[in-house]
Amino acid sequence: IQMTQSPSTLSASVGERVTITCRASQSISSWLAWYQQKPGKAPKLLIYKASSLQSGVPSRFSGSGSGTEFTLTISSLQPDDFATYYCQQYNSYSEYTFGQGTKLEIK
Amino acid sequence: QVQLVQSGAEVKKPGASVKVSCKASGYTFTDYYIHWVRQAPGQGLEWMGWSNPNSGGTNYAQKFQGRVTMTRDTSISTAFMELSRLTSDDTAVYYCARAIILRTNTLADYWGQGTLVIVSS
């Protein structure tokens, strides 16, 4: 299963609402996770099962979608949100695929 | 609190092997899988496989089959990932991650800090 994220880079300002899209090459039901990664750090789980917020993650993060198309939305960007975001499908025990990543930059 | 502490950076020559460790604490080691993911410099995340600390079972991404071995030592709550026949393309940060066991799949929630492996002659 191939995962394609868009855009690859996104420039936005503090307070803006942003959306990142992830498309799967075949249906993965709702088995999609979103991770945030900052430079030199490990990824952090934000969203699982397409729309469930991981404990401790701010409510400005939300996820939606099912089947092959998914989105991650940040409702009002904060300075701490500038990072790279990855989607990952976990549709089965045997294969896990990440998207290529979306770098969120300060405009 | 859940912690995964990985071994330190390694420098290896082409053709050699590397073994990375991942020591778990703050949870029952055998109740969760361990995933291994790597990230080449400036690149994205690449899933390598998982190991089941309870049974010792493993599942490897096709790309790494025949070259990777994932093991564990439950007495010290530590998982290991060994990669052989290294080339410069294997230069990357290697992460372990704890994975929740679901009915038909697993989900990585907590990650180690990463181990840099440099392959250079």
XYZ file of N, CA and C in Angstrom:
684
model
N 0.850 -1.179 0.000
C 0.000 0.000 0.000
C 0.896 1.243 0.000
N 0.654 2.125 -0.968
C 1.421 3.374 -1.057
C 0.635 4.498 -0.401
N 1.347 5.359 0.304
C 0.731 6.500 0.956
C 1.319 7.777 0.354
N 0.454 8.691 -0.071
C 0.904 9.924 -0.704
C 0.357 11.117 0.057
N 1.256 11.943 0.550
C 0.867 13.145 1.288
C 0.977 14.367 0.393
N 0.115 15.344 0.667
C 0.243 16.638 0.001
C -0.248 17.737 0.937
N 0.405 18.914 0.866
C 1.593 19.167 0.045
C 2.853 18.612 0.714
N 3.983 18.702 0.048
C 5.246 18.280 0.653
C 5.745 19.332 1.627
N 5.482 20.581 1.293
C 5.847 21.705 2.155
C 4.673 22.650 2.236
N 4.481 23.205 3.413
C 3.354 24.120 3.632
C 3.860 25.296 4.457
N 3.682 26.493 3.947
C 4.054 27.704 4.682
C 2.797 28.344 5.232
N 2.807 28.619 6.521
C 1.618 29.188 7.155
C 2.032 30.071 8.324
N 1.088 30.848 8.792
C 1.334 31.785 9.890
C 0.664 31.320 11.168
N 1.163 31.792 12.277
C 0.539 31.496 13.570
C -0.910 31.962 13.538
N -1.785 31.100 14.017
C -3.206 31.408 14.047
C -3.985 30.885 12.853
N -3.272 30.527 11.790
C -3.936 30.009 10.589
C -4.471 28.597 10.802
N -5.444 28.245 10.002
C -5.967 26.875 9.935
C -5.298 26.189 8.751
N -4.748 25.003 8.986
C -4.074 24.297 7.897
C -4.585 22.865 7.813
N -4.510 22.339 6.596
C -4.952 20.966 6.341
C -3.902 20.245 5.512
N -3.582 19.037 5.925
C -2.659 18.156 5.204
C -3.449 16.929 4.761
N -3.204 16.507 3.531
C -3.943 15.382 2.975
C -3.045 14.162 2.813
N -3.630 12.993 3.020
C -2.915 11.725 2.840
C -3.836 10.790 2.063
N -3.320 10.220 0.992
C -4.099 9.295 0.171
C -3.446 7.923 0.153
N -4.262 6.890 0.302
C -3.787 5.515 0.244
C -4.076 4.929 -1.128
N -3.209 4.038 -1.582
C -3.370 3.449 -2.910
C -4.498 2.414 -2.951
N -4.958 1.978 -1.789
C -6.135 1.117 -1.693
C -6.782 1.370 -0.340
N -7.984 0.884 -0.176
C -8.711 1.176 1.054
C -8.003 0.607 2.284
N -7.910 1.452 3.304
C -7.330 1.033 4.580
C -8.337 1.238 5.715
N -9.615 1.306 5.338
C -10.665 1.563 6.331
C -10.304 2.844 7.095
N -10.207 2.761 8.416
C -9.797 3.938 9.193
C -8.465 3.732 9.880
N -7.682 2.776 9.365
C -6.417 2.435 10.014
C -5.307 3.384 9.589
N -5.443 4.614 10.021
C -4.470 5.634 9.674
C -4.068 6.409 10.915
N -2.772 6.652 11.049
C -2.233 7.449 12.144
C -1.481 8.653 11.590
N -1.425 9.701 12.414
C -0.628 10.888 12.090
C 0.417 11.076 13.183
N 1.646 11.369 12.746
C 2.751 11.623 13.659
C 3.346 13.001 13.368
N 3.828 13.619 14.430
C 4.545 14.898 14.322
C 6.003 14.632 14.660
N 6.916 15.175 13.868
C 8.327 15.016 14.160
C 9.032 16.357 14.088
N 9.775 16.673 15.130
C 10.599 17.878 15.152
C 12.046 17.486 14.903
N 12.852 18.425 14.399
C 14.238 18.090 14.045
C 15.006 17.453 15.202
N 15.635 16.327 14.920
C 16.454 15.640 15.905
C 15.672 14.880 16.959
N 14.366 14.798 16.792
C 13.516 14.114 17.781
C 12.780 12.951 17.148
N 12.291 12.064 18.015
C 11.493 10.947 17.550
C 10.093 11.414 17.169
N 9.422 10.693 16.303
C 8.024 11.014 15.996
C 7.155 10.894 17.236
N 6.070 11.666 17.212
C 5.097 11.672 18.311
C 3.724 11.376 17.725
N 3.018 10.424 18.318
C 1.687 10.068 17.835
C 0.688 11.171 18.179
N -0.034 11.640 17.154
C -1.056 12.670 17.352
C -2.471 12.095 17.254
N -2.706 11.369 16.184
C -4.038 10.879 15.820
C -3.916 9.408 15.455
N -4.893 8.601 15.885
C -4.939 7.211 15.467
C -6.351 6.866 15.036
N -6.485 5.797 14.328
C -7.770 5.381 13.750
C -8.453 6.550 13.045
N -7.665 7.260 12.290
C -8.063 8.369 11.413
C -8.504 9.625 12.148
N -9.220 9.469 13.281
C -9.807 10.662 13.900
C -9.742 10.689 15.424
N -9.104 9.699 16.026
C -9.022 9.663 17.491
C -7.773 10.397 17.965
N -7.974 11.314 18.895
C -6.876 12.142 19.405
C -6.115 11.380 20.488
N -4.816 11.260 20.326
C -3.991 10.614 21.345
C -4.024 11.452 22.619
N -3.995 10.774 23.744
C -4.018 11.450 25.045
C -2.908 12.495 25.138
N -3.275 13.663 25.609
C -2.289 14.720 25.810
C -2.066 15.618 24.612
N -2.641 15.279 23.485
C -2.480 16.087 22.269
C -3.529 17.207 22.272
N -3.117 18.432 21.974
C -4.070 19.551 21.996
C -5.250 19.355 21.044
N -6.395 19.867 21.446
C -7.617 19.663 20.662
C -7.633 20.447 19.356
N -6.662 21.318 19.118
C -6.602 22.024 17.834
C -6.214 21.059 16.690
N -5.715 19.880 17.058
C -5.414 18.853 16.063
C -6.647 17.972 15.869
N -6.993 17.698 14.621
C -8.084 16.783 14.344
C -7.798 16.022 13.049
N -8.364 14.849 12.965
C -8.196 14.031 11.771
C -9.534 13.560 11.265
N -9.607 13.311 9.968
C -10.841 12.798 9.383
C -10.505 11.930 8.181
N -11.523 11.225 7.708
C -11.381 10.419 6.509
C -11.548 8.941 6.761
N -11.710 8.214 5.680
C -11.779 6.761 5.723
C -11.597 6.249 4.306
N -11.280 4.971 4.200
C -11.073 4.411 2.873
C -9.707 4.756 2.322
N -9.650 5.729 1.426
C -8.383 6.087 0.812
C -7.968 7.547 0.998
N -8.847 8.374 1.525
C -8.506 9.791 1.653
C -8.678 10.282 3.083
N -7.633 10.942 3.573
C -7.581 11.372 4.965
C -7.008 12.775 5.066
N -7.405 13.473 6.134
C -6.857 14.803 6.357
C -6.486 14.992 7.829
N -5.449 15.777 8.023
C -5.062 16.266 9.345
C -5.263 17.770 9.313
N -5.990 18.287 10.275
C -6.257 19.718 10.357
C -5.739 20.262 11.678
N -5.071 21.387 11.594
C -4.692 22.148 12.789
C -5.517 23.421 12.746
N -6.356 23.612 13.748
C -7.370 24.670 13.646
C -6.783 26.064 13.782
N -5.779 26.228 14.619
C -5.156 27.531 14.821
C -3.688 27.291 15.162
N -2.836 27.472 14.179
C -1.421 27.125 14.344
C -0.768 27.854 15.503
N -0.011 27.084 16.271
C 0.788 27.645 17.355
C 2.266 27.507 17.001
N 3.125 28.318 17.600
C 4.558 28.245 17.267
C 5.144 26.842 17.425
N 4.622 26.081 18.385
C 5.144 24.739 18.640
C 4.746 23.725 17.556
N 3.847 24.110 16.668
C 3.322 23.165 15.667
C 4.178 23.074 14.414
N 5.155 23.959 14.275
C 5.968 23.927 13.066
C 6.926 22.740 13.149
N 6.694 21.777 12.278
C 7.350 20.474 12.342
C 7.035 19.742 11.040
N 7.466 18.485 10.969
C 7.112 17.638 9.837
C 6.067 16.625 10.291
N 5.064 16.416 9.452
C 3.963 15.528 9.783
C 3.952 14.342 8.817
N 3.755 13.161 9.388
C 3.709 11.935 8.596
C 2.396 11.198 8.861
N 1.806 10.690 7.796
C 0.716 9.733 7.967
C 1.311 8.327 7.871
N 0.624 7.379 8.473
C 1.041 5.981 8.408
C -0.195 5.098 8.364
N -0.213 4.155 7.442
C -1.303 3.181 7.425
C -0.877 1.950 8.231
N -1.831 1.399 8.960
C -1.563 0.176 9.738
C -2.732 -0.781 9.557
N -3.021 -1.052 8.303
C -4.181 -1.841 7.917
C -4.055 -3.327 8.237
N -2.830 -3.810 8.397
C -2.655 -5.232 8.676
C -1.442 -5.426 9.561
N -1.261 -6.671 10.019
C -0.089 -6.978 10.836
C 1.196 -6.961 10.033
N 1.095 -7.129 8.729
C 2.306 -7.430 7.968
C 2.917 -6.259 7.213
N 2.226 -5.136 7.133
C 2.760 -4.047 6.327
C 2.341 -2.705 6.907
N 3.306 -1.837 7.090
C 3.051 -0.507 7.630
C 3.783 0.483 6.737
N 3.076 1.460 6.218
C 3.690 2.381 5.261
C 3.471 3.811 5.707
N 4.528 4.606 5.603
C 4.434 6.034 5.909
C 4.269 6.836 4.621
N 3.614 7.971 4.748
C 3.672 8.960 3.688
C 5.054 9.591 3.681
N 5.318 10.405 2.672
C 6.663 10.975 2.522
C 6.908 12.171 3.430
N 5.858 12.629 4.103
C 6.004 13.729 5.046
C 5.581 15.072 4.482
N 5.099 15.941 5.360
C 4.750 17.327 5.024
C 5.460 18.236 6.016
N 6.331 19.086 5.491
C 7.048 20.020 6.352
C 6.234 21.297 6.472
N 5.870 21.640 7.696
C 5.079 22.836 7.981
C 6.035 23.935 8.438
N 6.129 24.978 7.618
C 7.086 26.052 7.873
C 6.364 27.332 8.255
N 7.095 28.194 8.931
C 6.551 29.506 9.291
C 6.620 30.428 8.073
N 5.502 31.081 7.770
C 5.476 32.028 6.644
C 6.090 33.355 7.097
N 6.425 6.121 33.933
C 6.076 6.534 32.582
C 6.796 5.628 31.578
N 6.165 5.478 30.429
C 6.735 4.625 29.388
C 8.030 5.256 28.867
N 9.074 4.429 28.820
C 10.339 4.889 28.253
C 10.963 3.783 27.417
N 11.525 4.188 26.300
C 12.310 3.284 25.464
C 13.668 3.952 25.293
N 14.699 3.323 25.819
C 16.032 3.908 25.767
C 16.913 3.051 24.858
N 17.393 3.679 23.810
C 18.183 2.967 22.812
C 19.681 3.098 23.048
N 20.429 2.195 22.459
C 21.886 2.207 22.575
C 22.472 3.371 21.774
N 23.750 3.602 21.979
C 24.403 4.766 21.407
C 24.777 4.618 19.948
N 25.248 5.725 19.398
C 25.599 5.783 17.983
C 26.683 4.777 17.625
N 26.644 4.338 16.384
C 27.585 3.347 15.879
C 28.181 3.816 14.552
N 29.433 3.492 14.344
C 30.075 3.700 13.047
C 30.558 2.334 12.580
N 30.118 1.939 11.400
C 30.447 0.617 10.885
C 31.027 0.728 9.469
N 31.804 -0.271 9.120
C 32.350 -0.336 7.766
C 31.369 -1.097 6.870
N 31.386 -0.792 5.580
C 30.545 -1.548 4.650
C 30.796 -3.043 4.766
N 29.692 -3.807 4.744
C 29.780 -5.253 4.873
C 29.636 -5.759 6.288
N 29.769 -4.876 7.252
C 29.659 -5.273 8.655
C 28.188 -5.367 9.063
N 27.979 -5.736 10.330
C 26.643 -5.783 10.921
C 26.576 -4.807 12.075
N 25.352 -4.406 12.421
C 25.139 -3.546 13.582
C 23.972 -4.105 14.375
N 24.075 -4.001 15.691
C 22.995 -4.463 16.571
C 22.620 -3.320 17.486
N 21.363 -2.904 17.407
C 20.838 -1.792 18.193
C 19.926 -2.351 19.273
N 20.045 -1.826 20.477
C 19.187 -2.281 21.565
C 18.171 -1.215 21.953
N 17.098 -1.659 22.578
C 15.983 -0.794 22.950
C 15.447 -1.300 24.286
N 15.772 -0.602 25.372
C 15.368 -1.057 26.705
C 14.074 -0.371 27.121
N 13.078 -1.183 27.433
C 11.757 -0.676 27.788
C 11.572 -0.593 29.294
N 10.834 0.404 29.730
C 10.470 0.531 31.139
C 9.145 1.265 31.250
N 8.498 1.109 32.400
C 7.244 1.815 32.637
C 6.006 1.080 32.153
N 6.182 -0.134 31.629
C 5.040 -0.940 31.196
C 5.485 -2.398 31.148
N 4.532 -3.295 30.959
C 4.855 -4.715 30.856
C 5.365 -5.014 29.447
N 6.639 -5.346 29.372
C 7.346 -5.480 28.096
C 6.655 -6.449 27.140
N 6.124 -7.546 27.663
C 5.557 -8.584 26.808
C 4.122 -8.306 26.368
N 3.546 -7.205 26.812
C 2.170 -6.878 26.440
C 2.072 -6.041 25.169
N 3.180 -5.642 24.606
C 3.207 -4.775 23.431
C 4.265 -5.289 22.443
N 4.000 -5.070 21.164
C 5.008 -5.340 20.150
C 6.066 -4.235 20.177
N 7.176 -4.490 19.494
C 8.190 -3.468 19.235
C 8.350 -3.330 17.718
N 8.153 -2.133 17.220
C 8.416 -1.822 15.813
C 9.789 -1.188 15.689
N 10.391 -1.378 14.524
C 11.642 -0.696 14.182
C 11.421 0.116 12.910
N 11.838 1.360 12.961
C 11.655 2.314 11.864
C 12.980 3.053 11.677
N 13.356 3.319 10.445
C 14.584 4.072 10.256
C 14.340 5.334 9.429
N 15.287 6.249 9.513
C 15.178 7.534 8.817
C 16.557 7.948 8.327
N 16.754 7.882 7.031
C 18.016 8.321 6.441
C 18.120 9.843 6.567
N 19.313 10.396 6.519
C 19.505 11.839 6.693
C 18.635 12.651 5.728
N 17.821 13.526 6.279
C 16.972 14.393 5.475
C 15.818 13.703 4.780
N 15.593 12.448 5.115
C 14.547 11.675 4.442
C 13.381 11.349 5.377
N 12.409 10.603 4.855
C 11.230 10.250 5.633
C 11.425 8.982 6.445
N 10.330 8.528 7.019
C 10.342 7.357 7.894
C 10.114 6.087 7.075
N 10.843 5.046 7.430
C 10.754 3.767 6.715
C 10.564 2.644 7.728
N 9.446 1.946 7.631
C 9.157 0.850 8.550
C 9.975 -0.378 8.184
N 10.602 -1.009 9.201
C 11.472 -2.159 8.947
C 10.853 -3.488 9.368
N 10.053 -3.449 10.420
C 9.470 -4.690 10.895
C 9.061 -4.583 12.353
N 8.532 -5.702 12.868
C 8.190 -5.739 14.288
C 8.602 -7.050 14.910
N 8.712 -7.028 16.225
C 8.921 -8.255 16.977
C 7.885 -8.319 18.093
N 7.499 -9.525 18.425
C 6.543 -9.782 19.497
C 7.344 -10.269 20.708
N 7.541 -9.418 21.715
C 8.362 -9.824 22.858
C 7.806 -11.024 23.625
N 6.514 -11.249 23.518
C 5.908 -12.364 24.247
C 6.276 -13.704 23.615
N 6.098 -13.802 22.303
C 6.322 -15.079 21.626
C 7.679 -15.169 20.938
N 8.293 -14.034 20.699
C 9.521 -14.008 19.904
C 9.253 -13.941 18.417
N 7.979 -13.934 18.035
C 7.632 -13.846 16.622
C 8.055 -12.529 16.006
N 8.270 -12.572 14.699
C 8.716 -11.370 13.995
C 8.009 -11.240 12.658
N 8.034 -10.040 12.113
C 7.557 -9.787 10.763
C 8.406 -8.667 10.189
N 9.023 -8.933 9.035
C 9.950 -7.964 8.458
C 9.406 -7.412 7.149
N 9.677 -6.144 6.901
C 9.371 -5.574 5.597
C 10.166 -6.331 4.537
N 9.552 -6.504 3.401
C 10.163 -7.312 2.338
C 11.572 -6.815 1.991
N 11.735 -5.491 2.015
C 13.018 -4.889 1.643
C 14.168 -5.393 2.512
N 13.873 -5.744 3.766
C 14.929 -6.082 4.715
C 15.030 -7.582 4.991
N 14.119 -8.350 4.439
C 14.140 -9.801 4.697
C 15.459 -10.398 4.244
N 16.023 -11.239 5.115
C 17.309 -11.858 4.844
C 18.482 -11.066 5.378
N 18.228 -9.843 5.793
C 19.304 -8.978 6.267
C 19.060 -8.454 7.684
N 17.827 -8.527 8.157
C 17.490 -8.005 9.481
C 17.047 -9.145 10.391
N 17.399 -9.019 11.651
C 16.958 -9.973 12.667
C 16.528 -9.184 13.894
N 15.300 -9.422 14.331
C 14.774 -8.744 15.512
C 14.577 -9.772 16.612
N 15.153 -9.518 17.752
C 15.090 -10.437 18.891
C 14.740 -9.667 20.149
N 14.627 -10.415 21.263
C 14.360 -9.754 22.535
C 14.896 -10.596 23.659
N 15.136 -9.924 24.786
C 15.513 -10.610 26.030
C 14.530 -10.131 27.081
N 13.552 -10.969 27.392
C 12.506 -10.539 28.314
C 13.035 -10.336 29.733
N 14.157 -10.990 30.087
C 14.689 -10.853 31.452
C 15.184 -9.440 31.726
N 15.509 -8.712 30.658
C 15.980 -7.332 30.831
C 15.112 -6.352 30.044
N 13.920 -6.807 29.611
C 12.959 -5.939 28.921
C 13.607 -5.158 27.776
N 14.357 -5.868 26.971
C 15.118 -5.211 25.904
C 14.892 -5.913 24.572
N 14.651 -5.107 23.557
C 14.526 -5.593 22.187
C 15.785 -5.227 21.416
N 16.087 -6.042 20.418
C 17.294 -5.836 19.611
C 16.944 -5.885 18.131
N 17.663 -5.102 17.346
C 17.536 -5.138 15.895
C 18.935 -5.230 15.327
N 19.193 -6.291 14.584
C 20.499 -6.478 13.956
C 20.328 -6.406 12.445
N 21.153 -5.583 11.814
C 21.129 -5.422 10.362
C 22.507 -5.797 9.828
N 22.528 -6.695 8.860
C 23.801 -7.202 8.346
C 24.087 -6.664 6.947
N 25.279 -6.962 6.480
C 25.736 -6.579 5.125
C 25.445 -5.100 4.858
N 25.938 -4.291 5.765
C 25.659 -2.857 5.696
C 26.300 -2.205 4.470
N 25.570 -1.230 3.904
C 26.105 -0.362 2.859
C 25.880 1.081 3.285
N 26.400 1.998 2.507
C 26.238 3.419 2.851
C 24.762 3.815 2.865
N 23.935 3.103 2.124
C 22.492 3.405 2.121
C 21.829 3.088 3.462
N 22.506 2.361 4.306
C 21.950 2.033 5.624
C 22.277 3.100 6.665
N 23.019 4.115 6.288
C 23.269 5.237 7.196
C 21.941 5.918 7.511
N 21.589 5.929 8.793
C 20.263 6.414 9.188
C 20.168 6.459 10.703
N 19.117 7.102 11.177
C 18.719 6.983 12.578
C 17.701 5.848 12.658
N 17.945 4.938 13.581
C 17.071 3.784 13.768
C 16.274 3.973 15.053
N 14.960 3.862 14.928
C 14.063 4.039 16.070
C 13.382 2.718 16.413
N 13.198 2.494 17.716
C 12.263 1.459 18.148
C 11.014 2.168 18.656
N 9.898 1.477 18.616
C 8.643 2.052 19.079
C 7.792 0.952 19.694
N 7.161 1.268 20.800
C 6.207 0.343 21.400
C 4.942 0.354 20.559
N 4.328 -0.815 20.392
C 3.118 -0.878 19.570
C 1.998 -1.592 20.304
N 0.860 -0.914 20.350
C -0.346 -1.464 20.950
C -0.843 -2.608 20.074
N -1.251 -3.706 20.689
C -1.760 -4.848 19.938
C -3.273 -4.709 19.793
N -3.719 -4.599 18.552
C -5.148 -4.524 18.257
C -5.593 -5.858 17.684
N -6.874 -5.965 17.290
C -7.352 -7.268 16.808
C -6.668 -7.702 15.528
N -6.498 -6.774 14.597
C -5.964 -7.161 13.290
C -4.682 -6.425 12.921
N -4.163 -5.635 13.833
C -2.961 -4.853 13.515
C -2.351 -4.310 14.809
N -1.340 -3.490 14.674
C -0.707 -2.865 15.842
C -0.460 -1.399 15.534
N -0.314 -0.594 16.553
C -0.144 0.845 16.414
C 0.990 1.304 17.295
N 1.990 1.958 16.701
C 3.128 2.463 17.456
C 2.744 3.728 18.194
N 2.925 3.732 19.532
C 2.560 4.930 20.281
C 3.767 5.624 20.914
N 4.616 4.945 21.629
C 5.786 5.570 22.230
C 7.053 5.139 21.489
N 7.959 6.094 21.300
C 9.160 5.857 20.506
C 10.418 6.051 21.353
N 11.463 5.323 20.982
C 12.775 5.569 21.563
C 13.375 6.844 20.995
N 14.558 7.206 21.514
C 15.162 8.472 21.123
C 15.941 8.368 19.796
N 16.100 7.155 19.308
C 16.806 6.963 18.046
C 18.278 6.635 18.253
N 18.815 5.845 17.342
C 20.234 5.481 17.338
C 20.800 5.770 15.952
N 21.809 6.613 15.888
C 22.441 6.943 14.608
C 23.432 5.848 14.235
N 23.256 5.309 13.056
C 24.208 4.342 12.521
C 24.821 4.938 11.263
N 26.124 5.063 11.261
C 26.854 5.597 10.108
C 27.659 4.465 9.497
N 27.489 4.282 8.198
C 28.250 3.257 7.491
C 29.228 3.962 6.566
N 30.502 3.780 6.860
C 31.518 4.492 6.096
C 32.829 3.724 6.115
N 33.510 3.743 4.994
C 34.809 3.072 4.926
C 35.912 3.985 5.474
